[in-house]
mmCIF file of C-alpha atoms and ligand atoms in Angstrom:
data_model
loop_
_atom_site.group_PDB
_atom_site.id
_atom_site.type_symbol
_atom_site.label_atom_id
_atom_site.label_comp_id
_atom_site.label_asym_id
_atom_site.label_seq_id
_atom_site.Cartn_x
_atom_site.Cartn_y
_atom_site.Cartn_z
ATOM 1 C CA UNK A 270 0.000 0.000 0.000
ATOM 2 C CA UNK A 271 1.275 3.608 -0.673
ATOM 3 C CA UNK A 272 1.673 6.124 1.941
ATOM 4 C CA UNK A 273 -2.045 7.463 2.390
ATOM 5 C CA UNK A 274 -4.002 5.285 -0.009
ATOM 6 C CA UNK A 275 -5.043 1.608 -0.144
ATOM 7 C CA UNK A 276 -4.654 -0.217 -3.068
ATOM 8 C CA UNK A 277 -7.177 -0.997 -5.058
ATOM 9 C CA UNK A 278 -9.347 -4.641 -4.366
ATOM 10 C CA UNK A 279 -9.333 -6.540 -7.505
ATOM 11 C CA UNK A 280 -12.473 -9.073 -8.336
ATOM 12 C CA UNK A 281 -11.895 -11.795 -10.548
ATOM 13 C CA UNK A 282 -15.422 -12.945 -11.939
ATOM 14 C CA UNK A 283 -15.390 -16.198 -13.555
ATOM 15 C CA UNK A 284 -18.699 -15.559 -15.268
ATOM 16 C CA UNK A 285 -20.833 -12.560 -16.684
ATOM 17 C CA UNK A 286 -23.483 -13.307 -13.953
ATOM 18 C CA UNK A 287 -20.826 -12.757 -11.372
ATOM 19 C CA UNK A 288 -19.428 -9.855 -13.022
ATOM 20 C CA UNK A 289 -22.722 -8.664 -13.562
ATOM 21 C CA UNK A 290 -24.105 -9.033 -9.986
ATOM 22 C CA UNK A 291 -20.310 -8.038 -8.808
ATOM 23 C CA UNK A 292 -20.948 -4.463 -10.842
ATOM 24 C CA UNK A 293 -24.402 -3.985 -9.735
ATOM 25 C CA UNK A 294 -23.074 -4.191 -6.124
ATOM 26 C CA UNK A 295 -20.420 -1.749 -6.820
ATOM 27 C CA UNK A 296 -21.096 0.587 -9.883
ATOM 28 C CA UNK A 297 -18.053 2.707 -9.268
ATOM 29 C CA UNK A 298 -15.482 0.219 -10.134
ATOM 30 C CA UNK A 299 -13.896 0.014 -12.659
ATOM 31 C CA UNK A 300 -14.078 -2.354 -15.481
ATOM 32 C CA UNK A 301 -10.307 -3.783 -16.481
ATOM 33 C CA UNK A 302 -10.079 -5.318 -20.089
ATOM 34 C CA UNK A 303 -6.516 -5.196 -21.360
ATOM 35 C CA UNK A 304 -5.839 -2.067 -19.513
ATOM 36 C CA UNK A 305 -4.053 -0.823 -22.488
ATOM 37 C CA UNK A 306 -5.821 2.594 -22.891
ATOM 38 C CA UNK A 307 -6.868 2.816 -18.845
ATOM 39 C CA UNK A 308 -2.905 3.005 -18.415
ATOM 40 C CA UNK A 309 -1.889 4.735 -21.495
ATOM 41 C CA UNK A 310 0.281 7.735 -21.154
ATOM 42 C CA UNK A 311 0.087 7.249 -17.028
ATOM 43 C CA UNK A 312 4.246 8.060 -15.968
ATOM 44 C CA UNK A 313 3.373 7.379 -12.071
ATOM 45 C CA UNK A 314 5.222 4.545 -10.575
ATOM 46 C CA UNK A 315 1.749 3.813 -8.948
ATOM 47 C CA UNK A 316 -0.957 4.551 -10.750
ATOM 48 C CA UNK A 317 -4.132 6.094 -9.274
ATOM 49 C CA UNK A 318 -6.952 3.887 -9.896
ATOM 50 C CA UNK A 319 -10.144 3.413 -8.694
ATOM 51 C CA UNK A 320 -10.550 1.660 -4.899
ATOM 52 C CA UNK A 321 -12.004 -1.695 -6.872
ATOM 53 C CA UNK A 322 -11.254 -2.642 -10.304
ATOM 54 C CA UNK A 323 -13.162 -5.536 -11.877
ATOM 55 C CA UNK A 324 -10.850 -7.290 -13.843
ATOM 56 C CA UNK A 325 -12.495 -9.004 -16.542
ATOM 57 C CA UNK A 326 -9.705 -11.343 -18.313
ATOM 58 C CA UNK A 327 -10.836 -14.838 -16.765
ATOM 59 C CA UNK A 328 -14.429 -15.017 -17.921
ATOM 60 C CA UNK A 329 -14.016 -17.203 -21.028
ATOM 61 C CA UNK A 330 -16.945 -16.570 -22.542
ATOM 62 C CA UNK A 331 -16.174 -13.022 -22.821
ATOM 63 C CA UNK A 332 -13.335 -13.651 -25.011
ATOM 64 C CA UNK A 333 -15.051 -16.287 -27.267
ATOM 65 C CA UNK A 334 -15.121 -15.721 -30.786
ATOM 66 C CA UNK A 335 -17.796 -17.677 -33.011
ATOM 67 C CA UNK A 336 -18.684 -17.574 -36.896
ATOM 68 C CA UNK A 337 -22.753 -18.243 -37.295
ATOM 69 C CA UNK A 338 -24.297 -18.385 -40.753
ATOM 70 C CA UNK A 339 -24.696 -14.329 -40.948
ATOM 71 C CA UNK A 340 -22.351 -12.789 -38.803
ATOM 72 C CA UNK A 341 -18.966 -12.788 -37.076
ATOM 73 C CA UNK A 342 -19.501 -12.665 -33.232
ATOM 74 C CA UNK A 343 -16.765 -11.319 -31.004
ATOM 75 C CA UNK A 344 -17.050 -11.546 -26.978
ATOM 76 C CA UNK A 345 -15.823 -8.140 -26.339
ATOM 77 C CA UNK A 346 -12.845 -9.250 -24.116
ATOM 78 C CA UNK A 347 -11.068 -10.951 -27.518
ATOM 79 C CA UNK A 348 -7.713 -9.383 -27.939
ATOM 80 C CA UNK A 349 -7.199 -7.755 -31.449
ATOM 81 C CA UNK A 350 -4.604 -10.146 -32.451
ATOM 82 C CA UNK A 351 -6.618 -12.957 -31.443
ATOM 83 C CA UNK A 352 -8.958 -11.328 -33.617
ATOM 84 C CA UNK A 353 -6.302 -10.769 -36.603
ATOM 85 C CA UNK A 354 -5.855 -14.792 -35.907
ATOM 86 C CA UNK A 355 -9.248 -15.207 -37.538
ATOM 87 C CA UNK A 356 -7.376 -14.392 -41.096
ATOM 88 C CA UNK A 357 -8.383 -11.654 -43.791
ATOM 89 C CA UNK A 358 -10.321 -14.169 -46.081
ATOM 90 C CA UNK A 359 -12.635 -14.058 -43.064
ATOM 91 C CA UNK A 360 -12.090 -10.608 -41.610
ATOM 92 C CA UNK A 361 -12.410 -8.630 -44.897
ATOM 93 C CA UNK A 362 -9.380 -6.746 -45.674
ATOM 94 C CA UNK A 363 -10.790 -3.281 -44.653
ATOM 95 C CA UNK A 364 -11.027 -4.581 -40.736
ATOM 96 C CA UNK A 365 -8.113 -6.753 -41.063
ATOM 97 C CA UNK A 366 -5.840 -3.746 -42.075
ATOM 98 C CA UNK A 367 -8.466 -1.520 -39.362
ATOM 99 C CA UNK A 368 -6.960 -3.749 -36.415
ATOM 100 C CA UNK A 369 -4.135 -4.392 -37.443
ATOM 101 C CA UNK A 370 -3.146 -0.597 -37.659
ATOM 102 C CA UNK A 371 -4.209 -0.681 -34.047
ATOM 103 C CA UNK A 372 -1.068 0.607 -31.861
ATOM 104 C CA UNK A 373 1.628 -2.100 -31.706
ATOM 105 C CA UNK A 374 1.811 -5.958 -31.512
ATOM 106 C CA UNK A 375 2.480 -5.702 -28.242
ATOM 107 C CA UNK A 376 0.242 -3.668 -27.070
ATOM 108 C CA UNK A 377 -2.611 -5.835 -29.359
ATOM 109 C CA UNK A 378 -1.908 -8.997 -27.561
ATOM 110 C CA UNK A 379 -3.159 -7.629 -24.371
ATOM 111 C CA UNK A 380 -5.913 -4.579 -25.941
ATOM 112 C CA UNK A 381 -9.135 -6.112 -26.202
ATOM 113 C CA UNK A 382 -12.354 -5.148 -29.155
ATOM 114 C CA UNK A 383 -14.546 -4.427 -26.066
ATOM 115 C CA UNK A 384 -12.034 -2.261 -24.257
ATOM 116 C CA UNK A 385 -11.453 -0.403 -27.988
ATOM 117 C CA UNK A 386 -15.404 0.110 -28.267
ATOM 118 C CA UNK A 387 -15.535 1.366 -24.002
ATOM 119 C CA UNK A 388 -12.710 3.432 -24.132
ATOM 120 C CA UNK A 389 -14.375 7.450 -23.975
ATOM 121 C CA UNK A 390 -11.889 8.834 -26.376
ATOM 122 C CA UNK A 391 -10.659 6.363 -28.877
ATOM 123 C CA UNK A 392 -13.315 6.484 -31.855
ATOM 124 C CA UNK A 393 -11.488 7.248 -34.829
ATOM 125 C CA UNK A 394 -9.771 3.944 -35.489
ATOM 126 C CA UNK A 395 -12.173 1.516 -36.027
ATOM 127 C CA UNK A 396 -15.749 2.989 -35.379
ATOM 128 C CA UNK A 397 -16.157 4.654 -38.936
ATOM 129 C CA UNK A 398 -15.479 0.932 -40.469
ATOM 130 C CA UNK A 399 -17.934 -0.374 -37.586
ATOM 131 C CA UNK A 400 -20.537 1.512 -38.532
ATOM 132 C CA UNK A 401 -20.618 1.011 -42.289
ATOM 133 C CA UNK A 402 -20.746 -3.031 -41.536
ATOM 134 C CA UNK A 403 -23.977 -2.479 -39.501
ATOM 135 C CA UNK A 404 -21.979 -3.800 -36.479
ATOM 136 C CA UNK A 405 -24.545 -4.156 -33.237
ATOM 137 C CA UNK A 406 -23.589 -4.558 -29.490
ATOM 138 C CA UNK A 407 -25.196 -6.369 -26.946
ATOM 139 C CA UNK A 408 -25.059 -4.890 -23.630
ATOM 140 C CA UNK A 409 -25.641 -6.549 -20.485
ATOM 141 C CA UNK A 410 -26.444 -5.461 -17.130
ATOM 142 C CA UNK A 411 -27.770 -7.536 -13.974
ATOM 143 C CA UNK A 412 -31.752 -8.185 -14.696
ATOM 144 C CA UNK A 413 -31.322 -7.061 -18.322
ATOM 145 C CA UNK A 414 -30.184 -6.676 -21.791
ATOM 146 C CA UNK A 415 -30.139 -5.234 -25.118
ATOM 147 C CA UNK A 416 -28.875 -4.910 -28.529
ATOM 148 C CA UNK A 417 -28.155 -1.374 -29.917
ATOM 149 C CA UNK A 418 -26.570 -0.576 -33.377
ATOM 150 C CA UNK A 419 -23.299 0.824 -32.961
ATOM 151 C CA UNK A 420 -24.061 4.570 -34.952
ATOM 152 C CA UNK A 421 -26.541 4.188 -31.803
ATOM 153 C CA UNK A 422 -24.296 3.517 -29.220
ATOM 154 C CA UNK A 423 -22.295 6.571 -30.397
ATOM 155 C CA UNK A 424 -25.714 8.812 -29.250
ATOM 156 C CA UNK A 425 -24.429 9.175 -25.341
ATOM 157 C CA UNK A 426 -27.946 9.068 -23.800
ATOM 158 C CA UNK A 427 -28.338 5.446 -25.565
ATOM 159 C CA UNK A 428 -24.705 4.513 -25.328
ATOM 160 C CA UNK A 429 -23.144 2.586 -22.466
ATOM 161 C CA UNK A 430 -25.475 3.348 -19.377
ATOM 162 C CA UNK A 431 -24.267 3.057 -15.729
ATOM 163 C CA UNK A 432 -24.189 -0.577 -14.347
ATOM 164 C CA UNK A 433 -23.527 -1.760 -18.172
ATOM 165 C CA UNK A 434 -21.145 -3.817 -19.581
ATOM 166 C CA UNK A 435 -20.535 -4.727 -23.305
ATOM 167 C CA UNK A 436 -20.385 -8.287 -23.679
ATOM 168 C CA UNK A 437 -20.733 -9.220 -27.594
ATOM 169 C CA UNK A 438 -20.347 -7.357 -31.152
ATOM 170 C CA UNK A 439 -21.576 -8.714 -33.929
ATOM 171 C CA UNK A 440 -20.260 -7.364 -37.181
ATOM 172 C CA UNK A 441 -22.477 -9.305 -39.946
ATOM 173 C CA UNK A 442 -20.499 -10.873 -42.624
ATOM 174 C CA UNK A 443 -21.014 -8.713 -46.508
ATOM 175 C CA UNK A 444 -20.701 -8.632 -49.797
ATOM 176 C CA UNK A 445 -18.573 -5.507 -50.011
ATOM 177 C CA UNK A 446 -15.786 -6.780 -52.543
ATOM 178 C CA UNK A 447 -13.901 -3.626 -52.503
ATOM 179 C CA UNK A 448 -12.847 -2.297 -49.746
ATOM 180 C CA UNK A 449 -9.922 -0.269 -48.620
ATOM 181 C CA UNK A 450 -8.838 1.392 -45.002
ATOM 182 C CA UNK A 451 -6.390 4.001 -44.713
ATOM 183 C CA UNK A 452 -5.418 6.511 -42.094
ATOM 184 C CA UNK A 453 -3.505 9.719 -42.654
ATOM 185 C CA UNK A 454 -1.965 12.467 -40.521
ATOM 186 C CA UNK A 455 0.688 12.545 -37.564
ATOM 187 C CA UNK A 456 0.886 8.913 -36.191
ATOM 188 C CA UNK A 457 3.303 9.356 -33.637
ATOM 189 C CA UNK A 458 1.810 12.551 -31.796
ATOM 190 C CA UNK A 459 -0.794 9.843 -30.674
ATOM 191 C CA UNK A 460 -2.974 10.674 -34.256
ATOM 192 C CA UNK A 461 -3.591 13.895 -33.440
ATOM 193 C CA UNK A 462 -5.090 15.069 -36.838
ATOM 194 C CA UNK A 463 -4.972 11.948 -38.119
ATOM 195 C CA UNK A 464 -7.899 11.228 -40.324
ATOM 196 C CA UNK A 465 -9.284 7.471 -40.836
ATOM 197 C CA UNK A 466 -10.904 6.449 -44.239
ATOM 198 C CA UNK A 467 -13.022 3.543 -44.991
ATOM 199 C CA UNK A 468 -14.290 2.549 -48.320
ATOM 200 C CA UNK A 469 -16.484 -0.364 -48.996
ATOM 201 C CA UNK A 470 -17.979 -1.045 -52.226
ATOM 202 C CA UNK A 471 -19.773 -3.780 -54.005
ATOM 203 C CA UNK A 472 -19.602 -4.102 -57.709
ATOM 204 C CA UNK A 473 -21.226 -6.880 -59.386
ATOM 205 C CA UNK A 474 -21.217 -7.515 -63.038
ATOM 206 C CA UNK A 475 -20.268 -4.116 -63.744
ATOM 207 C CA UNK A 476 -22.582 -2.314 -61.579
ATOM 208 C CA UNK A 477 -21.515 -0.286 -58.676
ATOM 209 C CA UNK A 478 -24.530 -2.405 -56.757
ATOM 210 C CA UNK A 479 -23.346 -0.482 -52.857
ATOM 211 C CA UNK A 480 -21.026 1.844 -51.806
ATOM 212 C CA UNK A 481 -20.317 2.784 -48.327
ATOM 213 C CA UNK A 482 -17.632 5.703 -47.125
ATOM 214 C CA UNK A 483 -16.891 7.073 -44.113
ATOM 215 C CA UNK A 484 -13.906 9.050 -42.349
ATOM 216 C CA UNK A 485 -13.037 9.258 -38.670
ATOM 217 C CA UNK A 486 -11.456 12.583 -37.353
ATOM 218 C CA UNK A 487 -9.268 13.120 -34.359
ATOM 219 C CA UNK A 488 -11.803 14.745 -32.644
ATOM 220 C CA UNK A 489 -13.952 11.265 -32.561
ATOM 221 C CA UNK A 490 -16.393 12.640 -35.323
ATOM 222 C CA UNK A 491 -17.411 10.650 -37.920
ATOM 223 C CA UNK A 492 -18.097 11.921 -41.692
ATOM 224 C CA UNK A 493 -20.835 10.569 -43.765
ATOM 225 C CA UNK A 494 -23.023 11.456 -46.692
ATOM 226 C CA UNK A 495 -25.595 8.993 -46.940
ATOM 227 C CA UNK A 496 -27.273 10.156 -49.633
ATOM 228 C CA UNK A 497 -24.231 10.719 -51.690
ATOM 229 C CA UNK A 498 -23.490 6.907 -50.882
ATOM 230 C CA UNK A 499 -27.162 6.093 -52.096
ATOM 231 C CA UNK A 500 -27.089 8.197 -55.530
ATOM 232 C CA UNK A 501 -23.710 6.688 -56.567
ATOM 233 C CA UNK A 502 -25.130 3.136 -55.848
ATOM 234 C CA UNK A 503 -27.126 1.028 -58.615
ATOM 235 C CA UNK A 504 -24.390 3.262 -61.651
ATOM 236 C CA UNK A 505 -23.072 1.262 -64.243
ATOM 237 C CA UNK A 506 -18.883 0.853 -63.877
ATOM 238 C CA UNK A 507 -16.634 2.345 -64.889
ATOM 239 C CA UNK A 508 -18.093 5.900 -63.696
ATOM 240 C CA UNK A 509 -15.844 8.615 -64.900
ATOM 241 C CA UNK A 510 -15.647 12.817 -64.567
ATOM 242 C CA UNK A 511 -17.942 12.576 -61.817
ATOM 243 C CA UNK A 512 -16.542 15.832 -60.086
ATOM 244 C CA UNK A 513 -18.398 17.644 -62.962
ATOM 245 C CA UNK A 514 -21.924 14.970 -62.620
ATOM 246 C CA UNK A 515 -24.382 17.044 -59.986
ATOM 247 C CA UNK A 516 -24.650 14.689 -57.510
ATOM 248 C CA UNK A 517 -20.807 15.323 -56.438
ATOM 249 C CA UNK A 518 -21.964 18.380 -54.805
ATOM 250 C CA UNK A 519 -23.580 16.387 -52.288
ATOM 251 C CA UNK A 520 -20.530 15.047 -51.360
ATOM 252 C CA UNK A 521 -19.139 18.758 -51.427
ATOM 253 C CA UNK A 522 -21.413 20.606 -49.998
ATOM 254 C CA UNK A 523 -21.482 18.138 -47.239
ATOM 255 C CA UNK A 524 -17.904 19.210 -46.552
ATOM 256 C CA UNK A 525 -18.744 22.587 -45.877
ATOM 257 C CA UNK A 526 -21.500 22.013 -43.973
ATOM 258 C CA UNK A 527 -20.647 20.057 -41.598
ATOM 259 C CA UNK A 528 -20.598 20.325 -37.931
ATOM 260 C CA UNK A 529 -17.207 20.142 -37.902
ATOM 261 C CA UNK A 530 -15.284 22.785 -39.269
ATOM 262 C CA UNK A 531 -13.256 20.609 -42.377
ATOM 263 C CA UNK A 532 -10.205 22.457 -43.547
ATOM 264 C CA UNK A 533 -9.858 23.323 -47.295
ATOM 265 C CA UNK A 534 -6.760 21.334 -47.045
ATOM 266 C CA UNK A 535 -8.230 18.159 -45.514
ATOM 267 C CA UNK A 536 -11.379 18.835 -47.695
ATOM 268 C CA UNK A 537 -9.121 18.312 -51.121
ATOM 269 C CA UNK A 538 -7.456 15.291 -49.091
ATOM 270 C CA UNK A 539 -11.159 13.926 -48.460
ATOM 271 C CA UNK A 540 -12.037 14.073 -52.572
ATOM 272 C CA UNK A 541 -8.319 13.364 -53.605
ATOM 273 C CA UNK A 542 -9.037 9.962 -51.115
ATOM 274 C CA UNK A 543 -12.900 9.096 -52.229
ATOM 275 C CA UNK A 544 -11.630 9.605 -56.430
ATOM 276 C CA UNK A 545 -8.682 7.378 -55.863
ATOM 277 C CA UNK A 546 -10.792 4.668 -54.688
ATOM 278 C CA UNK A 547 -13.798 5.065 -57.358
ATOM 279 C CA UNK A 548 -10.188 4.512 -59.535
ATOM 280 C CA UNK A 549 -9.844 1.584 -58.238
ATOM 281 C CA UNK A 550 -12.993 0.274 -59.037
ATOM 282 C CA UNK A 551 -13.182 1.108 -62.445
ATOM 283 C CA UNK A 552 -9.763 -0.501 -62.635
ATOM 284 C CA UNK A 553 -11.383 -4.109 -61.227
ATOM 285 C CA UNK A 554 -13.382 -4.259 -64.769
HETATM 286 C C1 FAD B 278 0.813 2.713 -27.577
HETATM 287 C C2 FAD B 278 -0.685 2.670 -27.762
HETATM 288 C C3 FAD B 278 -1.230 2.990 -28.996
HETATM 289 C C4 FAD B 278 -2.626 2.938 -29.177
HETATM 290 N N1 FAD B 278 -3.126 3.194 -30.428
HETATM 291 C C5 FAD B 278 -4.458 3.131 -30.618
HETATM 292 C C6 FAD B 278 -5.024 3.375 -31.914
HETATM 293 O O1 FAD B 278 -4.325 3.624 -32.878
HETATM 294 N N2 FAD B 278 -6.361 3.328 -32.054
HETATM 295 C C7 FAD B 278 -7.177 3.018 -31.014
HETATM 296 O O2 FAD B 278 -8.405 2.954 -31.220
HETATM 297 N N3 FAD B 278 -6.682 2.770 -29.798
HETATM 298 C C8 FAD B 278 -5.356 2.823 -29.561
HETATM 299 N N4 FAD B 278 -4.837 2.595 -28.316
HETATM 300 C C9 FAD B 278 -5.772 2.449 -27.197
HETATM 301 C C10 FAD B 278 -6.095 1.026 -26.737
HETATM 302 O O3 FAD B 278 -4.977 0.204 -26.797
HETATM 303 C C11 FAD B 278 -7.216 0.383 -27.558
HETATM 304 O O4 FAD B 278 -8.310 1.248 -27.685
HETATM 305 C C12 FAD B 278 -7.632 -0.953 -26.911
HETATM 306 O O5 FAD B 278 -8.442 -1.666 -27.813
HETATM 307 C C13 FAD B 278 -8.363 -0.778 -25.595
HETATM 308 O O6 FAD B 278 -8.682 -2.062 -25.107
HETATM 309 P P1 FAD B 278 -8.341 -2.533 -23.633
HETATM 310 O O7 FAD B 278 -8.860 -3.908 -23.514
HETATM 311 O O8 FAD B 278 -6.912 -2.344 -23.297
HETATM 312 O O9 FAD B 278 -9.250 -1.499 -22.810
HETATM 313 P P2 FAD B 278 -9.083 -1.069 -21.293
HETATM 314 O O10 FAD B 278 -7.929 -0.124 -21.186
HETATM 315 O O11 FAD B 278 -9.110 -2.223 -20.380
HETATM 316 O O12 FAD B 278 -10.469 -0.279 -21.125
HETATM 317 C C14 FAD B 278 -10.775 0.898 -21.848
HETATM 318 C C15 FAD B 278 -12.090 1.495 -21.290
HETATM 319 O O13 FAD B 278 -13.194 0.652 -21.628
HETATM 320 C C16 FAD B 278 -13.863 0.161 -20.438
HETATM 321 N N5 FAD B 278 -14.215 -1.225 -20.754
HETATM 322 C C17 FAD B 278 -13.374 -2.196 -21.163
HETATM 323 N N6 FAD B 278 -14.059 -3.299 -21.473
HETATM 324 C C18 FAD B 278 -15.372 -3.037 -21.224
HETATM 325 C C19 FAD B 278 -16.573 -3.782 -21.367
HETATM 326 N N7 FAD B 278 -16.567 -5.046 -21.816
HETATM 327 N N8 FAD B 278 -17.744 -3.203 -21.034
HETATM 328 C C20 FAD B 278 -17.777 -1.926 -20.568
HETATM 329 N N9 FAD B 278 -16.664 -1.153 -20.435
HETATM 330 C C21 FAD B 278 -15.472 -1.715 -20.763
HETATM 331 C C22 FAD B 278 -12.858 0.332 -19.323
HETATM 332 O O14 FAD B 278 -13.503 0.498 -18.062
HETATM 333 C C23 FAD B 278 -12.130 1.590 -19.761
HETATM 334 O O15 FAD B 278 -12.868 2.728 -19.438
HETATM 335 C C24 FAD B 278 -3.462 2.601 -28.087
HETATM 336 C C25 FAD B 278 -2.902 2.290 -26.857
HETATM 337 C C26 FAD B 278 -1.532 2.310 -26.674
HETATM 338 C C27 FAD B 278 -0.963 1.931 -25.345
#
């Protein structure tokens, strides 16, 4: 024990009804996946943490990872390089190349997809992917739970409520044959301005048939233009001088307008990023 403070009591649950039951009897602890963000950047020798920490590495079931008919499901205390174990055939290389740019190996064998989803300020890496795969969470609490869309979850009066914990994700498996995941900006200053793009398309005999964009910002917003996404979809391939076809201003004037402010800069980068990959398409014919 340091001078003045007790350590913290650690629970080990064994099962989600424990840990449930264990949370409900003590709603201010705190919830320990990999620990990997709750001790990032923390210099003390000790770390100040909460008087009881839950830790929630032993329940199995929580770090199960099945493969049913529709979707992949992942308990949310699977580490991300279990997870990259699963293999991009069955991953899709968008997510594959979305974990895997995840931090370091390290650091992956002990960060978990739960603790990733949890964490208050981490939402650029993977989230804009998550969303455009429909991904849903089921959330758990003693005497109760539910299953809420992850563009949901983001909402914070629907998101993760006190006495909550997030025990599965299921991302359902697609049809998106293109897909591509890239992240720009200042990696080492912890991503500040970094900007997260993910591109998901599905062309089938010649026809753009879906197409799904989104970027994350360092600020945890998330860019979208759905209706952009819907007047693009259903075109015949290869689709070419579409800066000059009307419905690129949706995508434009979406960039002005949104709640964030988008630099002029980062705007161009935006286009420069979305053309590249309609390229890319009309290169698979
Ligand atoms: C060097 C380094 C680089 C990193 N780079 C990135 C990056 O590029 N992108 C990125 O997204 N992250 C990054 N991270 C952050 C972190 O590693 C990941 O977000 C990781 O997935 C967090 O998982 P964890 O299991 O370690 O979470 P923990 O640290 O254990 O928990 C994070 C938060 O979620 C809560 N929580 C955990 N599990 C649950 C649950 N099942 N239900 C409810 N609440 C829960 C915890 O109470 C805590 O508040 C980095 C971390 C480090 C150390």
């Amino acid at each position: 024990m340091i001078k003045n403070r007790r350590s913290p009591l650690v629970y080990y649950p064994k099962t989600v009804n424990e840990l449930l039951q264990l949370y409900k009897s003590m709603p201010d602890s705190l919830l320990f996946a990999g620990g990997t963000e709750i001790l990032y950047g923390r210099r003390e020798k000790y770390p100040v943490l909460p008087n009881n920490i839950i830790l929630l590495s032993r329940i199995e079931e929580l770090a199960a990872i099945k493969r049913s008919e529709g979707y992949l499901e992942i308990g949310a205390c699977a580490k991300l390089n279990k997870i990259l174990g699963i293999g991009e055939h069955v991953l899709k290389p968008a997510l594959y190349q979305a974990i895997k740019s995840i931090a370091t190996c390290e650091v992956r064998n002990l960060a978990t997809l739960g603790g990733n989803i949890c964490s208050s300020y981490r939402k650029k890496t993977l989230f804009p992917l998550l969303t455009l795969l429909d991904t849903r969470l089921e959330l758990r609490k003693h005497g109760g739970s539910r299953w809420i869309n992850l563009k949901k979850y983001m909402i914070e009066s629907e998101g993760l409520q006190p006495g909550e914990v997030l025990t599965r994700i299921r991302i359902p498996f697609n049809n998106f044959n293109n897909q591509a995941f890239v992240i720009t900006g200042d990696l080492k200053s912890d991503y500040h301005n970094a900007m997260t793009f993910a591109f998901i398309a599905s062309v089938q005999k010649e026809v753009l048939s879906d197409i799904r964009f989104s970027i994350g910002f360092s600020n945890n917003s998330i860019f979208r233009v759905r209706d952009f996404e819907d007047a693009l979809s259903g075109r015949k391939l290869p689709i070419f001088g579409l800066t000059e076809d009307p419905v690129y201003n949706r995508l434009t004037t979406a960039l002005k307008s949104n709640d964030i402010e988008i630099s002029p800069f980062r705007r161009q980068q935006i286009e420069g990023m979305f053309l590249s990959f309609l390229h890319q398409l009309n290169d698979t014919l």
